Coordinates of C-alpha atoms in Angstrom, one line a residue:
M1441 CA 0.0 0.0 0.0
I1442 CA 2.8 2.4 0.8
E1443 CA 4.4 1.7 -2.6
L1444 CA 1.0 2.5 -4.2
I1445 CA 0.7 5.7 -2.3
E1446 CA 4.3 6.7 -3.1
A1447 CA 3.7 6.1 -6.8
G1448 CA 1.2 8.9 -6.9
P1449 CA -2.3 9.5 -8.4
Q1450 CA -1.4 8.1 -11.8
A1451 CA -0.7 4.7 -10.3
L1452 CA -4.0 4.7 -8.4
T1453 CA -5.8 5.6 -11.6
A1454 CA -4.1 2.8 -13.6
L1455 CA -4.8 0.3 -10.8
T1456 CA -8.5 1.2 -10.7
G1457 CA -8.8 0.6 -14.4
V1458 CA -7.0 -2.7 -14.3
G1459 CA -9.0 -3.9 -11.3
A1460 CA -12.4 -3.1 -13.0
A1461 CA -11.3 -4.8 -16.2
A1462 CA -9.9 -7.9 -14.5
F1463 CA -12.7 -8.6 -12.1
D1464 CA -14.2 -12.0 -12.5
A1465 CA -17.1 -13.0 -10.2
A1466 CA -16.2 -16.7 -10.6
T1467 CA -12.9 -16.1 -8.8
A1468 CA -14.2 -13.6 -6.2
V1469 CA -13.4 -14.4 -2.6
L1470 CA -16.0 -13.7 0.2
I1471 CA -14.7 -11.0 2.6
A1472 CA -15.6 -13.3 5.5
Q1473 CA -13.0 -15.8 4.2
V1474 CA -10.0 -13.4 4.4
Q1475 CA -8.2 -11.7 7.3
L1476 CA -8.0 -8.0 6.6
Q1477 CA -4.8 -6.2 7.7
A1478 CA -4.6 -2.6 8.7
P1479 CA -4.9 -0.6 5.5
V1480 CA -1.3 0.8 5.9
R1481 CA 0.7 -1.8 7.7
R1482 CA 4.0 0.0 8.4
P1483 CA 3.6 3.8 8.4
S1484 CA 6.6 5.7 9.6
K1485 CA 4.4 7.1 12.4
I1486 CA 0.8 7.2 13.6
C1487 CA 0.2 10.8 14.9
C1488 CA -2.8 11.0 17.3
L1489 CA -4.5 14.1 18.6
A1490 CA -5.3 14.4 22.3
L1491 CA -8.6 15.9 23.6
N1492 CA -9.5 17.2 20.1
N1493 CA -13.3 17.4 20.6
S1494 CA -15.5 20.3 21.6
A1495 CA -17.1 18.0 24.2
N1496 CA -13.8 18.3 26.1
A1497 CA -14.0 22.1 26.6
D1498 CA -15.5 21.9 30.1
R1499 CA -13.1 19.1 31.1
I1500 CA -9.8 20.8 30.2
L1501 CA -8.5 22.7 33.2
Q1502 CA -5.3 23.8 31.5
G1503 CA -4.0 23.0 28.0
P1504 CA -2.5 24.4 24.8
A1505 CA -4.2 26.5 22.3
H1506 CA -2.9 24.3 19.5
P1507 CA -3.2 20.6 18.7
A1508 CA -1.6 18.3 21.2
M1509 CA -0.1 15.1 19.7
F1510 CA 1.4 11.8 20.7
I1511 CA 2.8 9.0 18.5
K1512 CA 1.8 5.3 18.3
P1513 CA 4.2 2.7 16.8
S1514 CA 3.2 0.8 13.7
S1515 CA 3.7 -2.4 15.7
A1516 CA 0.5 -1.5 17.6
L1517 CA -1.6 -1.9 14.4
I1518 CA -4.2 -4.6 13.9
G1519 CA -6.9 -5.0 11.2
H1520 CA -10.6 -5.6 11.1
G1521 CA -11.6 -8.8 12.8
E1522 CA -8.4 -9.2 14.8
D1523 CA -8.3 -9.3 18.6
I1524 CA -7.3 -6.6 21.0
E1525 CA -4.9 -8.2 23.5
C1526 CA -5.3 -7.3 27.1
K1527 CA -3.1 -8.6 30.0
P1528 CA -4.5 -8.6 33.5
H1529 CA -1.9 -6.1 34.8
Y1530 CA -3.1 -3.6 32.1
G1531 CA -6.1 -2.7 34.3
R1532 CA -8.9 -0.7 32.8
T1533 CA -8.5 -0.5 29.0
H1534 CA -11.1 1.3 26.8
P1535 CA -11.7 2.2 23.1
E1536 CA -11.6 5.6 21.5
P1537 CA -13.4 6.0 18.1
E1538 CA -11.6 8.2 15.7
L1539 CA -11.3 9.3 12.1
A1540 CA -7.9 8.8 10.6
V1541 CA -6.2 10.6 7.7
I1542 CA -3.7 8.7 5.4
I1543 CA -1.0 11.0 4.0
G1544 CA -0.3 10.7 0.3
T1545 CA 2.2 13.2 -0.8
G1546 CA 4.6 13.9 2.1
G1547 CA 6.2 17.1 3.0
K1548 CA 7.1 19.6 5.8
N1549 CA 5.8 23.0 6.6
I1550 CA 2.7 22.3 4.6
R1551 CA 0.3 25.2 4.4
A1552 CA -3.2 24.6 5.6
E1553 CA -4.7 25.8 2.3
D1554 CA -2.6 23.1 0.6
A1555 CA -3.3 20.3 3.1
Y1556 CA -5.9 18.3 1.3
A1557 CA -3.6 17.9 -1.7
H1558 CA -1.4 15.8 0.7
V1559 CA -4.2 13.5 1.7
F1560 CA -4.5 10.0 0.1
G1561 CA -7.6 8.9 2.0
Y1562 CA -9.4 8.1 5.2
T1563 CA -9.9 5.2 7.5
V1564 CA -11.3 4.2 10.9
H1565 CA -9.1 4.1 14.0
N1566 CA -9.9 2.7 17.4
D1567 CA -7.3 4.3 19.6
I1568 CA -7.2 1.7 22.5
T1569 CA -6.1 3.3 25.8
G1570 CA -4.8 1.7 28.9
A1571 CA -6.3 4.1 31.5
T1572 CA -4.8 2.3 34.5
M1573 CA -1.4 2.2 32.9
R1574 CA -1.8 6.0 32.2
G1575 CA -2.2 6.6 35.9
E1576 CA 0.8 4.4 36.7
D1577 CA 3.0 6.2 34.1
T1578 CA 2.1 9.8 35.2
F1579 CA 4.6 11.7 37.3
H1580 CA 3.8 14.5 39.8
Y1581 CA 7.2 16.0 40.4
R1582 CA 9.2 19.2 40.8
A1583 CA 10.6 20.1 37.4
I1584 CA 13.9 22.0 37.2
H1585 CA 13.8 25.3 35.4
P1586 CA 16.4 28.0 35.3
K1587 CA 15.6 30.7 37.9
S1588 CA 16.3 33.4 35.3
P1589 CA 17.7 33.4 31.8
D1590 CA 21.2 34.5 32.9
S1591 CA 21.4 32.7 36.2
R1592 CA 23.0 29.3 37.2
E1593 CA 20.4 29.0 39.9
V1594 CA 17.4 26.7 39.4
A1595 CA 13.8 26.9 40.4
F1596 CA 11.6 23.9 41.1
V1597 CA 8.2 24.0 39.5
D1598 CA 5.3 21.7 40.5
T1599 CA 4.5 19.7 37.4
W1600 CA 2.4 16.8 36.1
V1601 CA 3.7 14.8 33.1
S1602 CA 2.5 11.5 31.5
Y1603 CA 4.4 9.3 29.0
P1604 CA 2.1 7.4 26.7
G1605 CA 4.5 4.8 25.2
R1606 CA 2.9 1.9 27.1
Y1607 CA -0.7 2.9 27.6
K1608 CA -1.1 4.1 24.0
G1609 CA 1.4 2.0 22.1
A1610 CA 1.1 -1.6 23.4
D1611 CA 0.6 -4.3 20.8
T1612 CA -2.9 -4.3 19.3
F1613 CA -3.7 -0.8 20.7
A1614 CA -4.2 0.7 17.2
C1615 CA -7.1 -1.0 15.5
M1616 CA -7.5 0.3 11.9
G1617 CA -9.7 -0.5 8.9
P1618 CA -11.6 -2.2 7.6
W1619 CA -10.1 -0.5 4.6
L1620 CA -9.2 3.0 3.5
V1621 CA -11.4 5.3 1.3
T1622 CA -9.5 7.5 -1.1
R1623 CA -9.8 11.3 -0.8
D1624 CA -12.1 11.7 -3.9
E1625 CA -14.8 9.6 -2.2
I1626 CA -15.3 12.1 0.7
A1627 CA -15.8 15.7 -0.2
D1628 CA -15.6 16.9 3.4
P1629 CA -14.2 14.7 6.2
H1630 CA -15.8 17.0 8.8
T1631 CA -19.4 16.1 8.1
L1632 CA -19.3 12.4 9.0
D1633 CA -21.3 10.6 11.7
I1634 CA -19.2 8.4 13.9
S1635 CA -20.3 5.8 16.4
C1636 CA -18.8 3.4 18.9
I1637 CA -20.7 0.2 19.6
H1638 CA -19.9 -2.3 22.3
R1639 CA -21.5 -5.7 22.3
G1640 CA -24.4 -4.4 20.2
E1641 CA -25.0 -1.2 22.2
V1642 CA -24.3 2.2 20.8
V1643 CA -22.2 4.1 23.3
T1644 CA -21.1 7.1 21.4
H1645 CA -22.8 8.8 18.4
D1646 CA -21.0 11.9 17.3
N1647 CA -20.0 13.8 14.1
T1648 CA -16.6 14.8 12.9
A1649 CA -17.8 18.4 12.7
N1650 CA -17.3 18.5 16.5
L1651 CA -13.5 18.0 16.2
T1652 CA -11.8 21.2 17.5
F1653 CA -8.9 21.3 15.1
K1654 CA -9.7 20.2 11.6
T1655 CA -7.7 18.3 9.0
P1656 CA -6.0 21.3 7.3
E1657 CA -4.7 23.0 10.4
V1658 CA -3.7 19.7 11.9
I1659 CA -1.6 18.7 8.9
A1660 CA 0.0 22.2 8.8
F1661 CA 0.7 22.0 12.6
I1662 CA 2.3 18.5 12.6
S1663 CA 4.3 19.1 9.4
S1664 CA 5.8 22.2 10.9
Y1665 CA 7.6 20.0 13.5
M1666 CA 8.1 16.7 11.7
T1667 CA 8.2 15.7 8.0
L1668 CA 5.1 13.7 7.0
L1669 CA 5.9 10.7 4.8
P1670 CA 3.6 8.8 2.3
G1671 CA 1.5 6.4 4.3
D1672 CA 1.7 8.2 7.6
V1673 CA -1.5 8.2 9.7
I1674 CA -3.0 11.2 11.5
S1675 CA -5.8 10.2 13.9
L1676 CA -7.9 13.3 14.6
G1677 CA -9.2 12.6 18.1
T1678 CA -11.9 10.8 20.0
A1679 CA -15.6 11.1 19.3
L1680 CA -17.1 11.8 22.7
K1681 CA -20.8 12.8 22.4
K1682 CA -23.0 10.3 24.3
S1683 CA -25.6 8.3 22.4
S1684 CA -29.1 9.6 22.7
T1685 CA -30.1 6.0 23.8
G1686 CA -27.9 6.1 26.8
G1687 CA -24.8 3.9 26.8
G1688 CA -22.6 5.9 29.1
A1689 CA -19.1 6.9 27.9
V1690 CA -16.4 5.1 26.0
Q1691 CA -14.3 5.3 29.2
N1692 CA -16.8 3.0 30.9
I1693 CA -16.1 0.2 28.4
D1694 CA -13.4 -1.7 30.2
L1695 CA -12.4 -4.2 27.6
L1696 CA -10.3 -6.2 30.1
R1697 CA -13.3 -6.8 32.3
L1698 CA -16.2 -6.7 29.7
G1699 CA -14.6 -8.2 26.6
G1700 CA -15.7 -7.5 23.1
P1701 CA -16.6 -7.2 20.4
V1702 CA -16.2 -3.4 20.0
S1703 CA -16.9 -1.5 16.8
V1704 CA -16.3 1.9 15.4
A1705 CA -18.5 3.0 12.5
I1706 CA -17.9 6.1 10.3
E1707 CA -20.3 7.3 7.7
R1708 CA -19.0 6.7 4.1
I1709 CA -16.1 4.6 5.3
G1710 CA -17.3 1.5 7.1
T1711 CA -17.4 -0.4 10.3
L1712 CA -14.2 -1.6 12.1
T1713 CA -14.9 -4.5 14.5
N1714 CA -12.5 -6.2 16.9
G1715 CA -12.7 -8.9 19.5
V1716 CA -10.9 -8.9 22.8
R1717 CA -8.6 -11.6 24.0
V1718 CA -7.3 -11.6 27.6
L1719 CA -3.9 -13.2 27.7
D1720 CA -2.7 -15.5 30.5
E1721 CA -0.2 -13.4 32.4
A1722 CA 2.1 -16.4 32.7
L1723 CA 2.1 -17.0 29.0
A1724 CA 1.9 -13.4 27.7

């Protein structure tokens, strides 16, 4: 897939023509008979936005006025139908339904007005989060700052800091798929209904219009710090509005305790569904 993305629009056009001409119903394979992989299996990085939803406004006590980002490794990826792995010591582990952007043409310092020209397509991302591990990996400490710009003296500043490598990047914590939809199929990625369903119950029903920072400004922001490469993934943040039928919050879906399946559905893209497998601590 990354080779196709790197080859540019002409390659995609040629492949579409060949695929349509070569299709033979007699040799078709039922989708239920195959194991789908994540649409992009080894992106150089999966950039995820934190607290990027208007529903967070009354929850944020202090935060930046720009997108806040963390990185997931590609080793965390699994596809539609694969199992999310939980180990007993992970503690509470919950889903986060998100729209993800796949970068086509890479670049750095991309202007917001040019951003969509760098998008190859869109997919569904379930950003699995280890809430208990997050608490364990958060430090409350006195950070060392220079007391003044021209002084050797130091000041100690009361600080909270959390490192997401484990609670966001564990194996299977980036569910993605079931496929990607190319950019031409979605005129505006910020008009899409998005839902999270756990064991048949709709928990969250939201719309991508409620994302605080939208695709153009997010691509511009990220690319001003790190070069985006073809196949890179940008996950735009969690859908948080509660379903009108109840259902609670996605943070209440403890996958370790309640199991699966858990699904994320996004209008015009599809539904990503994953089971849950609790590993024996002695064998994991």
